[in-house]
Amino acid sequence: SRAIQDHLLEVKKAGERSADLTRQLLAFARKQTVTPKVLDLNETIDTMHKMLERLIGEHIDFVWKPGENLSRVNMDPGQIDQLLANLTVNARDAIGSGTGKVTLETANSVIDEALCRENPGLKKGDYVTISVTDDGCGMTSETVSHVFEPFYTTKDGGKGTGLGLATVYGIVTQNRGFIGVESEPGRGTAFRIRLPAHTEGERPKRVENSYTPS
């Protein structure tokens, strides 16, 4: 009967949500096998460009701006996929059903002593920055202060696990990187990830599963 079909469909959806939540939790706890490689981020992003476009949807303008002479990074390519998929979905949801624009950029950057003084958590050095910017609804400073906490979500019931940005934070921290967010209500949001640049001749570092969510 129709009622049984509807009930089974709900059970199927609940199972899919549960599987997705489990995958996110595993990624967040980083029980997954991590195999870092020395990567050109522009090449890595090029290979997933079409997937990101599909995630965003046709109603949103997706702009990809690869940086020139980009330094390499030592990271698991699967983790890059996770970072960008989560940030892209987040940007899409911030824009909603209307039209909008999401910009993905890469660039070389330097964290110097002055920046370290302004932001005590940062470490000096050469980095590669990934920026994901949207012109969506934006966030209040209160929301920004909680945005990387596990299970924190502003999405309506059942639509978000609250693990997407927590997963992003865990991956970035595990790879000795830093993430920042700038946002204002009605003015959109910019996430900036800094990953340590891998210098030629440097031996690839093993990634330790040392990050524990507080």
Coordinates of C-alpha atoms in Angstrom, one line a residue:
S1 CA 0.0 0.0 0.0
R2 CA 0.9 3.6 -0.3
A3 CA 1.3 4.0 3.5
I4 CA 3.8 1.1 3.6
Q5 CA 5.8 2.5 0.7
D6 CA 6.0 5.9 2.4
H7 CA 7.1 4.3 5.6
L8 CA 9.8 2.2 3.9
L9 CA 11.0 5.3 2.0
E10 CA 11.4 7.1 5.4
V11 CA 13.3 4.1 6.8
K12 CA 15.6 4.2 3.7
K13 CA 16.2 8.0 4.2
A14 CA 16.9 7.5 7.9
G15 CA 19.4 4.8 7.0
E16 CA 21.1 7.0 4.5
R17 CA 21.3 9.9 7.0
S18 CA 22.7 7.5 9.6
A19 CA 25.4 6.2 7.1
D20 CA 26.3 9.8 6.3
L21 CA 26.6 10.7 9.9
T22 CA 28.8 7.7 10.6
R23 CA 31.1 8.6 7.7
Q24 CA 31.4 12.2 9.0
L25 CA 32.1 11.0 12.6
L26 CA 34.8 8.6 11.3
A27 CA 36.4 11.4 9.4
F28 CA 36.1 13.7 12.4
A29 CA 37.6 11.2 14.7
R30 CA 40.1 10.5 11.9
K31 CA 40.0 6.7 12.2
Q32 CA 40.2 6.7 8.4
T33 CA 43.6 5.7 6.8
V34 CA 45.4 8.9 5.9
T35 CA 48.0 8.7 3.1
P36 CA 49.7 12.1 2.6
K37 CA 51.2 12.9 -0.8
V38 CA 53.0 16.0 -2.2
L39 CA 50.3 17.6 -4.2
D40 CA 49.7 20.5 -6.6
L41 CA 46.4 21.8 -5.2
N42 CA 45.4 23.4 -8.5
E43 CA 45.6 20.0 -10.2
T44 CA 43.7 18.3 -7.4
I45 CA 40.9 20.8 -7.5
D46 CA 40.8 20.6 -11.3
T47 CA 40.0 16.9 -11.1
M48 CA 37.0 17.6 -8.7
H49 CA 35.8 20.8 -10.3
K50 CA 32.8 19.1 -12.1
M51 CA 31.7 17.3 -8.9
L52 CA 31.8 20.6 -7.0
E53 CA 29.7 22.3 -9.7
R54 CA 27.1 19.5 -9.4
L55 CA 27.1 19.9 -5.6
I56 CA 26.5 23.6 -5.9
G57 CA 23.7 23.4 -8.5
E58 CA 23.0 25.3 -11.7
H59 CA 21.3 28.3 -10.1
I60 CA 24.6 29.3 -8.4
D61 CA 27.6 30.8 -10.3
F62 CA 30.7 28.8 -9.4
V63 CA 34.0 30.6 -10.1
W64 CA 37.4 28.8 -9.8
K65 CA 40.5 31.0 -9.6
P66 CA 43.7 28.9 -9.4
G67 CA 46.7 30.8 -8.1
E68 CA 49.9 31.1 -10.2
N69 CA 53.1 29.3 -9.3
L70 CA 51.4 27.6 -6.4
S71 CA 53.6 25.9 -3.8
R72 CA 52.8 22.2 -3.2
V73 CA 51.3 20.7 0.0
N74 CA 51.8 17.4 1.7
M75 CA 48.3 16.1 2.3
D76 CA 45.9 13.2 1.6
P77 CA 44.0 14.0 -1.6
G78 CA 40.9 12.5 -0.1
Q79 CA 41.0 15.0 2.7
I80 CA 41.1 17.9 0.1
D81 CA 38.0 16.4 -1.3
Q82 CA 36.3 16.4 2.1
L83 CA 37.4 19.9 2.8
L84 CA 36.1 21.3 -0.4
A85 CA 32.9 19.3 -0.5
N86 CA 31.9 20.4 3.0
L87 CA 32.8 24.1 2.3
T88 CA 31.0 24.0 -1.0
V89 CA 27.8 22.5 0.4
N90 CA 28.0 25.1 3.2
A91 CA 28.2 27.9 0.7
R92 CA 25.3 26.5 -1.3
D93 CA 23.1 26.3 1.7
A94 CA 24.0 29.8 2.7
I95 CA 22.7 31.0 -0.7
G96 CA 19.6 28.9 -0.6
S97 CA 17.2 28.6 -3.5
G98 CA 18.0 32.0 -5.0
T99 CA 20.8 32.9 -7.4
G100 CA 24.3 33.6 -6.0
K101 CA 28.0 33.2 -6.5
V102 CA 30.6 30.9 -4.9
T103 CA 34.3 31.7 -5.5
L104 CA 37.0 29.1 -4.9
E105 CA 40.6 30.5 -5.0
T106 CA 44.1 29.3 -4.2
A107 CA 47.2 31.4 -3.6
N108 CA 50.6 31.3 -1.9
S109 CA 50.7 33.2 1.4
V110 CA 53.1 34.0 4.2
I111 CA 52.4 34.1 7.9
D112 CA 55.0 36.6 9.4
E113 CA 55.8 37.7 12.9
A114 CA 53.3 40.7 12.7
L115 CA 50.4 38.3 11.8
C116 CA 51.5 35.9 14.6
R117 CA 51.4 38.8 17.1
E118 CA 47.8 39.7 16.0
N119 CA 46.7 36.0 16.0
P120 CA 48.6 34.1 18.8
G121 CA 47.5 30.7 17.5
L122 CA 49.3 31.1 14.1
K123 CA 52.8 29.8 13.3
K124 CA 55.3 31.6 11.0
G125 CA 56.0 30.2 7.6
D126 CA 55.0 29.7 4.0
Y127 CA 51.5 28.5 3.3
V128 CA 49.1 27.8 0.5
T129 CA 45.7 29.4 1.0
I130 CA 42.4 28.0 -0.1
S131 CA 39.5 30.5 0.0
V132 CA 35.8 29.6 -0.4
T133 CA 33.7 32.8 -0.6
D134 CA 29.9 33.1 -1.0
D135 CA 27.4 35.9 -1.2
G136 CA 24.8 34.2 0.8
C137 CA 23.0 35.0 4.1
G138 CA 26.1 35.4 6.2
M139 CA 26.4 34.8 9.9
T140 CA 26.3 36.8 13.1
S141 CA 29.5 37.0 15.2
E142 CA 27.8 34.7 17.8
T143 CA 27.3 32.0 15.1
V144 CA 30.9 32.5 13.8
S145 CA 32.2 31.9 17.3
H146 CA 30.5 28.4 17.4
V147 CA 30.8 27.4 13.8
F148 CA 33.5 24.8 14.1
E149 CA 32.0 23.1 17.2
P150 CA 30.8 19.5 16.6
F151 CA 27.0 19.1 16.3
Y152 CA 26.5 22.9 16.1
T153 CA 24.1 23.7 13.3
T154 CA 21.9 26.6 12.3
K155 CA 20.0 24.5 9.7
D156 CA 16.4 23.4 10.3
G157 CA 15.7 20.1 11.9
G158 CA 17.1 17.1 10.1
K159 CA 18.9 19.1 7.4
G160 CA 22.3 19.3 9.0
T161 CA 24.5 17.1 11.3
G162 CA 26.6 20.0 12.6
L163 CA 29.7 18.0 11.6
G164 CA 30.6 19.4 8.3
L165 CA 32.7 22.4 9.6
A166 CA 33.9 20.4 12.6
T167 CA 35.3 17.9 10.1
V168 CA 37.0 20.7 8.1
Y169 CA 38.5 22.0 11.3
G170 CA 39.8 18.6 12.3
I171 CA 41.4 17.9 8.9
V172 CA 43.0 21.4 8.7
T173 CA 44.4 21.1 12.3
Q174 CA 45.7 17.6 11.7
N175 CA 47.7 18.9 8.7
R176 CA 49.3 21.7 10.8
G177 CA 47.2 24.3 9.0
F178 CA 44.9 27.1 10.1
I179 CA 41.3 28.1 9.2
G180 CA 39.6 31.5 9.6
V181 CA 36.2 32.7 8.7
E182 CA 34.8 36.2 8.0
S183 CA 31.1 36.8 7.8
E184 CA 28.4 39.4 8.3
P185 CA 24.6 38.9 8.1
G186 CA 23.5 39.7 4.6
R187 CA 27.1 40.2 3.3
G188 CA 28.1 36.6 2.7
T189 CA 30.9 34.4 4.2
A190 CA 34.6 33.8 3.4
F191 CA 36.4 30.7 4.7
R192 CA 40.2 30.7 4.4
I193 CA 42.3 27.7 4.9
R194 CA 46.1 27.9 5.2
L195 CA 48.1 24.7 4.7
P196 CA 51.9 24.5 5.1
A197 CA 53.8 24.8 1.9
H198 CA 56.0 21.7 1.1
T199 CA 59.5 22.8 0.2
E200 CA 61.5 20.9 -2.4
G201 CA 63.9 18.5 -0.8
E202 CA 61.9 18.3 2.4
R203 CA 60.9 14.8 3.4
P204 CA 57.1 14.4 3.5
K205 CA 56.0 14.5 7.1
R206 CA 53.8 11.8 8.6
V207 CA 50.5 13.1 9.7
E208 CA 49.8 12.2 13.3
N209 CA 46.2 11.5 14.5
S210 CA 46.7 13.9 17.4
Y211 CA 43.7 16.3 17.1
T212 CA 41.1 15.7 19.7
P213 CA 37.9 17.8 19.6
S214 CA 37.3 19.7 22.9

